GROMACS .gro file of N, CA, C and O in nm:
model
  456
    1MET      N    1  -1.446  -0.778   2.062
    1MET     CA    2  -1.321  -0.706   2.066
    1MET      C    3  -1.227  -0.776   2.164
    1MET      O    4  -1.266  -0.806   2.276
    2GLY      N    5  -1.105  -0.802   2.121
    2GLY     CA    6  -1.011  -0.874   2.205
    2GLY      C    7  -0.934  -0.781   2.299
    2GLY      O    8  -0.944  -0.658   2.290
    3ASN      N    9  -0.862  -0.840   2.387
    3ASN     CA   10  -0.779  -0.766   2.480
    3ASN      C   11  -0.656  -0.716   2.405
    3ASN      O   12  -0.575  -0.793   2.357
    4ARG      N   13  -0.640  -0.585   2.393
    4ARG     CA   14  -0.530  -0.528   2.312
    4ARG      C   15  -0.393  -0.559   2.372
    4ARG      O   16  -0.298  -0.584   2.300
    5ILE      N   17  -0.382  -0.562   2.504
    5ILE     CA   18  -0.254  -0.589   2.568
    5ILE      C   19  -0.210  -0.732   2.541
    5ILE      O   20  -0.095  -0.758   2.508
    6ALA      N   21  -0.302  -0.825   2.546
    6ALA     CA   22  -0.268  -0.964   2.517
    6ALA      C   23  -0.228  -0.980   2.371
    6ALA      O   24  -0.135  -1.055   2.339
    7ASP      N   25  -0.297  -0.909   2.280
    7ASP     CA   26  -0.262  -0.917   2.138
    7ASP      C   27  -0.122  -0.863   2.113
    7ASP      O   28  -0.045  -0.922   2.035
    8ILE      N   29  -0.086  -0.754   2.177
    8ILE     CA   30   0.047  -0.696   2.160
    8ILE      C   31   0.153  -0.792   2.213
    8ILE      O   32   0.256  -0.812   2.151
    9GLY      N   33   0.127  -0.855   2.326
    9GLY     CA   34   0.220  -0.952   2.382
    9GLY      C   35   0.241  -1.071   2.290
    9GLY      O   36   0.352  -1.117   2.270
   10ARG      N   37   0.134  -1.120   2.228
   10ARG     CA   38   0.144  -1.230   2.134
   10ARG      C   39   0.224  -1.190   2.012
   10ARG      O   40   0.309  -1.264   1.962
   11MET      N   41   0.199  -1.070   1.961
   11MET     CA   42   0.270  -1.022   1.843
   11MET      C   43   0.419  -1.007   1.873
   11MET      O   44   0.504  -1.045   1.793
   12LYS      N   45   0.452  -0.955   1.990
   12LYS     CA   46   0.591  -0.936   2.027
   12LYS      C   47   0.664  -1.069   2.040
   12LYS      O   48   0.777  -1.085   1.995
   13SER      N   49   0.598  -1.169   2.099
   13SER     CA   50   0.664  -1.299   2.113
   13SER      C   51   0.686  -1.365   1.977
   13SER      O   52   0.784  -1.434   1.956
   14LEU      N   53   0.595  -1.344   1.882
   14LEU     CA   54   0.615  -1.399   1.747
   14LEU      C   55   0.734  -1.335   1.678
   14LEU      O   56   0.814  -1.403   1.615
   15VAL      N   57   0.748  -1.203   1.691
   15VAL     CA   58   0.860  -1.133   1.630
   15VAL      C   59   0.991  -1.177   1.694
   15VAL      O   60   1.090  -1.203   1.625
   16ASP      N   61   0.994  -1.191   1.826
   16ASP     CA   62   1.115  -1.234   1.896
   16ASP      C   63   1.156  -1.374   1.854
   16ASP      O   64   1.273  -1.402   1.835
   17SER      N   65   1.059  -1.465   1.837
   17SER     CA   66   1.094  -1.602   1.799
   17SER      C   67   1.152  -1.605   1.658
   17SER      O   68   1.243  -1.683   1.630
   18ASP      N   69   1.103  -1.521   1.567
   18ASP     CA   70   1.160  -1.515   1.432
   18ASP      C   71   1.304  -1.467   1.437
   18ASP      O   72   1.390  -1.520   1.368
   19ASN      N   73   1.332  -1.366   1.517
   19ASN     CA   74   1.469  -1.313   1.526
   19ASN      C   75   1.563  -1.414   1.590
   19ASN      O   76   1.679  -1.424   1.550
   20ARG      N   77   1.516  -1.491   1.687
   20ARG     CA   78   1.601  -1.591   1.751
   20ARG      C   79   1.640  -1.701   1.653
   20ARG      O   80   1.750  -1.751   1.655
   21LEU      N   81   1.548  -1.737   1.566
   21LEU     CA   82   1.579  -1.842   1.469
   21LEU      C   83   1.684  -1.796   1.368
   21LEU      O   84   1.766  -1.873   1.324
   22ARG      N   85   1.685  -1.669   1.334
   22ARG     CA   86   1.779  -1.619   1.234
   22ARG      C   87   1.919  -1.600   1.289
   22ARG      O   88   2.014  -1.596   1.214
   23THR      N   89   1.936  -1.588   1.418
   23THR     CA   90   2.068  -1.563   1.475
   23THR      C   91   2.156  -1.687   1.473
   23THR      O   92   2.276  -1.677   1.476
   24GLY      N   93   2.100  -1.806   1.463
   24GLY     CA   94   2.178  -1.929   1.468
   24GLY      C   95   2.216  -1.980   1.329
   24GLY      O   96   2.193  -2.095   1.298
   25ASP      N   97   2.273  -1.895   1.244
   25ASP     CA   98   2.309  -1.936   1.108
   25ASP      C   99   2.448  -1.997   1.101
   25ASP      O  100   2.507  -2.000   0.994
   26LEU      N  101   2.502  -2.045   1.211
   26LEU     CA  102   2.634  -2.105   1.209
   26LEU      C  103   2.624  -2.246   1.156
   26LEU      O  104   2.541  -2.324   1.200
   27LYS      N  105   2.711  -2.279   1.059
   27LYS     CA  106   2.712  -2.412   1.003
   27LYS      C  107   2.822  -2.493   1.068
   27LYS      O  108   2.932  -2.445   1.087
   28LYS      N  109   2.791  -2.618   1.099
   28LYS     CA  110   2.893  -2.705   1.155
   28LYS      C  111   2.984  -2.752   1.043
   28LYS      O  112   2.939  -2.783   0.934
   29THR      N  113   3.113  -2.755   1.072
   29THR     CA  114   3.208  -2.809   0.976
   29THR      C  115   3.260  -2.940   1.030
   29THR      O  116   3.266  -2.963   1.150
   30ALA      N  117   3.300  -3.025   0.936
   30ALA     CA  118   3.352  -3.155   0.976
   30ALA      C  119   3.489  -3.138   1.038
   30ALA      O  120   3.558  -3.038   1.017
   31LYS      N  121   3.531  -3.236   1.114
   31LYS     CA  122   3.661  -3.235   1.178
   31LYS      C  123   3.771  -3.234   1.072
   31LYS      O  124   3.760  -3.301   0.969
   32LEU      N  125   3.875  -3.159   1.096
   32LEU     CA  126   3.985  -3.147   1.002
   32LEU      C  127   4.055  -3.281   0.986
   32LEU      O  128   4.082  -3.350   1.084
   33GLY      N  129   4.083  -3.318   0.860
   33GLY     CA  130   4.152  -3.444   0.834
   33GLY      C  131   4.057  -3.560   0.808
   33GLY      O  132   4.099  -3.674   0.807
   34THR      N  133   3.928  -3.530   0.785
   34THR     CA  134   3.830  -3.635   0.754
   34THR      C  135   3.792  -3.627   0.607
   34THR      O  136   3.837  -3.538   0.535
   35GLU      N  137   3.707  -3.718   0.562
   35GLU     CA  138   3.662  -3.720   0.422
   35GLU      C  139   3.595  -3.589   0.383
   35GLU      O  140   3.619  -3.536   0.276
   36LYS      N  141   3.509  -3.537   0.471
   36LYS     CA  142   3.435  -3.415   0.440
   36LYS      C  143   3.520  -3.289   0.448
   36LYS      O  144   3.488  -3.189   0.384
   37ASN      N  145   3.626  -3.290   0.527
   37ASN     CA  146   3.711  -3.172   0.544
   37ASN      C  147   3.858  -3.215   0.545
   37ASN      O  148   3.923  -3.216   0.649
   38PRO      N  149   3.914  -3.249   0.428
   38PRO     CA  150   4.054  -3.291   0.425
   38PRO      C  151   4.148  -3.172   0.447
   38PRO      O  152   4.114  -3.059   0.415
   39ALA      N  153   4.263  -3.200   0.501
   39ALA     CA  154   4.363  -3.096   0.522
   39ALA      C  155   4.426  -3.062   0.388
   39ALA      O  156   4.463  -3.149   0.311
   40VAL      N  157   4.437  -2.931   0.358
   40VAL     CA  158   4.496  -2.885   0.233
   40VAL      C  159   4.631  -2.823   0.264
   40VAL      O  160   4.642  -2.734   0.348
   41VAL      N  161   4.735  -2.872   0.194
   41VAL     CA  162   4.871  -2.828   0.218
   41VAL      C  163   4.934  -2.792   0.084
   41VAL      O  164   4.915  -2.861  -0.015
   42HIS      N  165   5.008  -2.680   0.081
   42HIS     CA  166   5.078  -2.636  -0.040
   42HIS      C  167   5.228  -2.652  -0.017
   42HIS      O  168   5.280  -2.603   0.083
   43VAL      N  169   5.297  -2.721  -0.110
   43VAL     CA  170   5.441  -2.741  -0.099
   43VAL      C  171   5.509  -2.700  -0.229
   43VAL      O  172   5.444  -2.681  -0.332
   44ARG      N  173   5.642  -2.689  -0.225
   44ARG     CA  174   5.718  -2.644  -0.341
   44ARG      C  175   5.789  -2.757  -0.416
   44ARG      O  176   5.812  -2.746  -0.535
   45THR      N  177   5.827  -2.866  -0.348
   45THR     CA  178   5.906  -2.970  -0.413
   45THR      C  179   5.840  -3.107  -0.399
   45THR      O  180   5.758  -3.130  -0.310
   46ASP      N  181   5.882  -3.198  -0.488
   46ASP     CA  182   5.831  -3.336  -0.484
   46ASP      C  183   5.876  -3.410  -0.358
   46ASP      O  184   5.800  -3.489  -0.302
   47GLU      N  185   5.997  -3.384  -0.313
   47GLU     CA  186   6.048  -3.451  -0.193
   47GLU      C  187   5.962  -3.414  -0.072
   47GLU      O  188   5.927  -3.500   0.009
   48ARG      N  189   5.930  -3.287  -0.061
   48ARG     CA  190   5.848  -3.240   0.051
   48ARG      C  191   5.707  -3.298   0.040
   48ARG      O  192   5.646  -3.335   0.140
   49LEU      N  193   5.656  -3.312  -0.083
   49LEU     CA  194   5.524  -3.369  -0.105
   49LEU      C  195   5.520  -3.513  -0.055
   49LEU      O  196   5.427  -3.552   0.016
   50LYS      N  197   5.620  -3.591  -0.088
   50LYS     CA  198   5.626  -3.730  -0.044
   50LYS      C  199   5.640  -3.740   0.109
   50LYS      O  200   5.579  -3.826   0.173
   51GLU      N  201   5.720  -3.651   0.165
   51GLU     CA  202   5.740  -3.650   0.311
   51GLU      C  203   5.610  -3.623   0.384
   51GLU      O  204   5.574  -3.694   0.479
   52LEU      N  205   5.536  -3.521   0.339
   52LEU     CA  206   5.410  -3.486   0.406
   52LEU      C  207   5.303  -3.591   0.381
   52LEU      O  208   5.223  -3.622   0.470
   53ALA      N  209   5.301  -3.649   0.261
   53ALA     CA  210   5.203  -3.753   0.231
   53ALA      C  211   5.222  -3.874   0.323
   53ALA      O  212   5.124  -3.931   0.373
   54SER      N  213   5.346  -3.911   0.347
   54SER     CA  214   5.370  -4.025   0.436
   54SER      C  215   5.330  -3.992   0.580
   54SER      O  216   5.280  -4.078   0.653
   55LEU      N  217   5.348  -3.867   0.620
   55LEU     CA  218   5.309  -3.825   0.755
   55LEU      C  219   5.157  -3.830   0.771
   55LEU      O  220   5.106  -3.879   0.872
   56PHE      N  221   5.084  -3.781   0.670
   56PHE     CA  222   4.938  -3.786   0.674
   56PHE      C  223   4.889  -3.931   0.679
   56PHE      O  224   4.799  -3.964   0.755
   57GLU      N  225   4.947  -4.016   0.596
   57GLU     CA  226   4.902  -4.155   0.589
   57GLU      C  227   4.935  -4.231   0.717
   57GLU      O  228   4.858  -4.319   0.760
   58ALA      N  229   5.048  -4.199   0.779
   58ALA     CA  230   5.085  -4.266   0.904
   58ALA      C  231   4.984  -4.237   1.015
   58ALA      O  232   4.956  -4.322   1.100
   59ASN      N  233   4.926  -4.115   1.014
   59ASN     CA  234   4.829  -4.077   1.117
   59ASN      C  235   4.685  -4.107   1.076
   59ASN      O  236   4.593  -4.088   1.155
   60GLY      N  237   4.663  -4.148   0.950
   60GLY     CA  238   4.528  -4.181   0.905
   60GLY      C  239   4.443  -4.061   0.872
   60GLY      O  240   4.320  -4.070   0.872
   61TRP      N  241   4.503  -3.947   0.843
   61TRP     CA  242   4.430  -3.826   0.808
   61TRP      C  243   4.408  -3.819   0.658
   61TRP      O  244   4.492  -3.861   0.580
   62LYS      N  245   4.294  -3.765   0.617
   62LYS     CA  246   4.267  -3.738   0.476
   62LYS      C  247   4.331  -3.605   0.442
   62LYS      O  248   4.327  -3.511   0.521
   63TYR      N  249   4.388  -3.596   0.322
   63TYR     CA  250   4.465  -3.476   0.288
   63TYR      C  251   4.458  -3.448   0.139
   63TYR      O  252   4.419  -3.533   0.058
   64LYS      N  253   4.500  -3.327   0.105
   64LYS     CA  254   4.515  -3.286  -0.033
   64LYS      C  255   4.643  -3.202  -0.038
   64LYS      O  256   4.649  -3.093   0.019
   65VAL      N  257   4.746  -3.255  -0.102
   65VAL     CA  258   4.874  -3.185  -0.112
   65VAL      C  259   4.885  -3.128  -0.253
   65VAL      O  260   4.872  -3.202  -0.351
   66GLU      N  261   4.907  -2.996  -0.261
   66GLU     CA  262   4.919  -2.930  -0.391
   66GLU      C  263   5.062  -2.886  -0.412
   66GLU      O  264   5.121  -2.821  -0.326
   67LEU      N  265   5.117  -2.920  -0.527
   67LEU     CA  266   5.254  -2.886  -0.563
   67LEU      C  267   5.253  -2.754  -0.639
   67LEU      O  268   5.201  -2.746  -0.750
   68GLU      N  269   5.309  -2.649  -0.577
   68GLU     CA  270   5.313  -2.515  -0.638
   68GLU      C  271   5.453  -2.458  -0.616
   68GLU      O  272   5.480  -2.397  -0.513
   69PRO      N  273   5.544  -2.474  -0.713
   69PRO     CA  274   5.683  -2.430  -0.696
   69PRO      C  275   5.700  -2.278  -0.686
   69PRO      O  276   5.796  -2.230  -0.627
   70ASP      N  277   5.605  -2.201  -0.740
   70ASP     CA  278   5.621  -2.056  -0.740
   70ASP      C  279   5.558  -1.986  -0.619
   70ASP      O  280   5.577  -1.867  -0.600
   71LYS      N  281   5.485  -2.060  -0.536
   71LYS     CA  282   5.421  -2.000  -0.419
   71LYS      C  283   5.491  -2.049  -0.292
   71LYS      O  284   5.552  -2.155  -0.291
   72PRO      N  285   5.479  -1.973  -0.182
   72PRO     CA  286   5.542  -2.017  -0.056
   72PRO      C  287   5.470  -2.139   0.003
   72PRO      O  288   5.352  -2.162  -0.022
   73GLU      N  289   5.544  -2.216   0.081
   73GLU     CA  290   5.489  -2.336   0.143
   73GLU      C  291   5.389  -2.299   0.252
   73GLU      O  292   5.413  -2.208   0.331
   74ASP      N  293   5.277  -2.370   0.255
   74ASP     CA  294   5.173  -2.346   0.356
   74ASP      C  295   5.133  -2.480   0.417
   74ASP      O  296   5.062  -2.559   0.354
   75ILE      N  297   5.178  -2.506   0.538
   75ILE     CA  298   5.144  -2.631   0.608
   75ILE      C  299   5.072  -2.603   0.739
   75ILE      O  300   5.082  -2.678   0.835
   76SER      N  301   4.994  -2.494   0.743
   76SER     CA  302   4.927  -2.454   0.866
   76SER      C  303   4.825  -2.558   0.913
   76SER      O  304   4.810  -2.581   1.033
   77GLU      N  305   4.754  -2.621   0.819
   77GLU     CA  306   4.654  -2.720   0.860
   77GLU      C  307   4.720  -2.846   0.916
   77GLU      O  308   4.667  -2.910   1.006
   78LEU      N  309   4.835  -2.882   0.864
   78LEU     CA  310   4.910  -2.995   0.920
   78LEU      C  311   4.954  -2.963   1.063
   78LEU      O  312   4.945  -3.047   1.152
   79GLU      N  313   5.000  -2.841   1.085
   79GLU     CA  314   5.041  -2.801   1.220
   79GLU      C  315   4.923  -2.804   1.316
   79GLU      O  316   4.938  -2.839   1.433
   80ARG      N  317   4.802  -2.767   1.268
   80ARG     CA  318   4.683  -2.774   1.353
   80ARG      C  319   4.650  -2.917   1.390
   80ARG      O  320   4.604  -2.946   1.500
   81LEU      N  321   4.673  -3.010   1.296
   81LEU     CA  322   4.647  -3.152   1.326
   81LEU      C  323   4.750  -3.208   1.423
   81LEU      O  324   4.718  -3.288   1.510
   82LEU      N  325   4.876  -3.168   1.407
   82LEU     CA  326   4.982  -3.219   1.494
   82LEU      C  327   4.974  -3.160   1.635
   82LEU      O  328   5.007  -3.225   1.732
   83ASN      N  329   4.934  -3.033   1.646
   83ASN     CA  330   4.926  -2.964   1.775
   83ASN      C  331   4.785  -2.908   1.795
   83ASN      O  332   4.761  -2.789   1.777
   84PRO      N  333   4.687  -2.992   1.830
   84PRO     CA  334   4.550  -2.943   1.847
   84PRO      C  335   4.539  -2.846   1.964
   84PRO      O  336   4.615  -2.854   2.061
   85LEU      N  337   4.445  -2.753   1.952
   85LEU     CA  338   4.421  -2.657   2.059
   85LEU      C  339   4.363  -2.728   2.180
   85LEU      O  340   4.276  -2.814   2.166
   86LYS      N  341   4.412  -2.694   2.295
   86LYS     CA  342   4.361  -2.752   2.419
   86LYS      C  343   4.264  -2.653   2.482
   86LYS      O  344   4.286  -2.532   2.478
   87PRO      N  345   4.156  -2.702   2.541
   87PRO     CA  346   4.060  -2.612   2.603
   87PRO      C  347   4.123  -2.535   2.719
   87PRO      O  348   4.204  -2.590   2.795
   88LYS      N  349   4.087  -2.409   2.729
   88LYS     CA  350   4.141  -2.326   2.837
   88LYS      C  351   4.059  -2.349   2.963
   88LYS      O  352   3.938  -2.361   2.959
   89ARG      N  353   4.129  -2.353   3.074
   89ARG     CA  354   4.061  -2.366   3.203
   89ARG      C  355   4.049  -2.229   3.266
   89ARG      O  356   4.147  -2.157   3.278
   90VAL      N  357   3.929  -2.196   3.305
   90VAL     CA  358   3.904  -2.067   3.367
   90VAL      C  359   3.910  -2.085   3.518
   90VAL      O  360   3.847  -2.175   3.574
   91GLU      N  361   3.989  -2.001   3.582
   91GLU     CA  362   3.998  -2.009   3.728
   91GLU      C  363   3.870  -1.957   3.790
   91GLU      O  364   3.804  -1.868   3.735
   92LYS      N  365   3.836  -2.012   3.904
   92LYS     CA  366   3.716  -1.971   3.972
   92LYS      C  367   3.731  -1.826   4.017
   92LYS      O  368   3.832  -1.787   4.076
   93LYS      N  369   3.630  -1.747   3.987
   93LYS     CA  370   3.631  -1.605   4.024
   93LYS      C  371   3.602  -1.592   4.174
   93LYS      O  372   3.515  -1.661   4.227
   94LEU      N  373   3.674  -1.505   4.239
   94LEU     CA  374   3.657  -1.483   4.382
   94LEU      C  375   3.529  -1.405   4.407
   94LEU      O  376   3.506  -1.301   4.345
   95GLY      N  377   3.444  -1.454   4.495
   95GLY     CA  378   3.321  -1.384   4.529
   95GLY      C  379   3.348  -1.270   4.626
   95GLY      O  380   3.452  -1.265   4.694
   96ARG      N  381   3.255  -1.176   4.634
   96ARG     CA  382   3.274  -1.059   4.721
   96ARG      C  383   3.286  -1.097   4.867
   96ARG      O  384   3.362  -1.035   4.942
   97ASN      N  385   3.212  -1.197   4.911
   97ASN     CA  386   3.208  -1.230   5.053
   97ASN      C  387   3.301  -1.343   5.093
   97ASN      O  388   3.298  -1.389   5.206
   98GLU      N  389   3.385  -1.389   5.002
   98GLU     CA  390   3.482  -1.493   5.033
   98GLU      C  391   3.608  -1.431   5.091
   98GLU      O  392   3.637  -1.314   5.069
   99PRO      N  393   3.686  -1.509   5.167
   99PRO     CA  394   3.811  -1.455   5.222
   99PRO      C  395   3.905  -1.411   5.110
   99PRO      O  396   3.913  -1.474   5.005
  100CYS      N  397   3.976  -1.303   5.132
  100CYS     CA  398   4.064  -1.246   5.030
  100CYS      C  399   4.182  -1.339   5.003
  100CYS      O  400   4.233  -1.407   5.092
  101SER      N  401   4.227  -1.340   4.880
  101SER     CA  402   4.336  -1.429   4.840
  101SER      C  403   4.472  -1.378   4.887
  101SER      O  404   4.571  -1.450   4.880
  102CYS      N  405   4.480  -1.255   4.935
  102CYS     CA  406   4.609  -1.200   4.979
  102CYS      C  407   4.650  -1.254   5.116
  102CYS      O  408   4.763  -1.237   5.159
  103GLY      N  409   4.555  -1.317   5.188
  103GLY     CA  410   4.588  -1.377   5.317
  103GLY      C  411   4.563  -1.287   5.437
  103GLY      O  412   4.605  -1.320   5.547
  104SER      N  413   4.495  -1.176   5.418
  104SER     CA  414   4.472  -1.083   5.528
  104SER      C  415   4.366  -1.133   5.626
  104SER      O  416   4.360  -1.087   5.739
  105GLY      N  417   4.281  -1.224   5.582
  105GLY     CA  418   4.173  -1.273   5.668
  105GLY      C  419   4.046  -1.193   5.653
  105GLY      O  420   3.943  -1.230   5.707
  106LYS      N  421   4.050  -1.081   5.583
  106LYS     CA  422   3.931  -1.000   5.560
  106LYS      C  423   3.853  -1.056   5.442
  106LYS      O  424   3.905  -1.135   5.363
  107LYS      N  425   3.728  -1.010   5.429
  107LYS     CA  426   3.651  -1.044   5.312
  107LYS      C  427   3.709  -0.969   5.191
  107LYS      O  428   3.766  -0.861   5.205
  108TYR      N  429   3.693  -1.027   5.074
  108TYR     CA  430   3.748  -0.969   4.952
  108TYR      C  431   3.694  -0.828   4.928
  108TYR      O  432   3.767  -0.738   4.889
  109LYS      N  433   3.565  -0.805   4.958
  109LYS     CA  434   3.503  -0.675   4.931
  109LYS      C  435   3.562  -0.565   5.021
  109LYS      O  436   3.559  -0.449   4.987
  110ASN      N  437   3.615  -0.605   5.138
  110ASN     CA  438   3.671  -0.505   5.229
  110ASN      C  439   3.823  -0.493   5.217
  110ASN      O  440   3.884  -0.412   5.283
  111CYS      N  441   3.884  -0.574   5.134
  111CYS     CA  442   4.030  -0.574   5.123
  111CYS      C  443   4.073  -0.533   4.982
  111CYS      O  444   4.084  -0.416   4.952
  112CYS      N  445   4.096  -0.628   4.896
  112CYS     CA  446   4.147  -0.600   4.760
  112CYS      C  447   4.037  -0.567   4.661
  112CYS      O  448   4.067  -0.522   4.550
  113GLY      N  449   3.913  -0.589   4.695
  113GLY     CA  450   3.804  -0.566   4.602
  113GLY      C  451   3.753  -0.423   4.599
  113GLY      O  452   3.655  -0.392   4.534
  114GLN      N  453   3.818  -0.334   4.671
  114GLN     CA  454   3.769  -0.196   4.678
  114GLN      C  455   3.807  -0.117   4.555
  114GLN      O  456   3.903  -0.125   4.494
   0.00000   0.00000   0.00000
């Protein structure tokens, strides 16, 4: 007869490992403007199509421009390529025992942290 507590611990760790594997179902996507993930743009006129095509080619991005005169223009993916998101910088959080940022000379926990 085995140790029941050890068996329960082993069973629990097996169940936890199965759940951890299932939570990571995120698929990586290719960078926008590449062969695997070309930028898709909808335009209304031929002139606009030529203008955007030359812009894509000048930057070396892969693209797919669709001419649809009855639908509104959608160039959101081009705007994402022209203005990429910049990573946000997080300011260092003030610790409880550090001097307060208001300049009183007291510790943060005794001044503004109350």
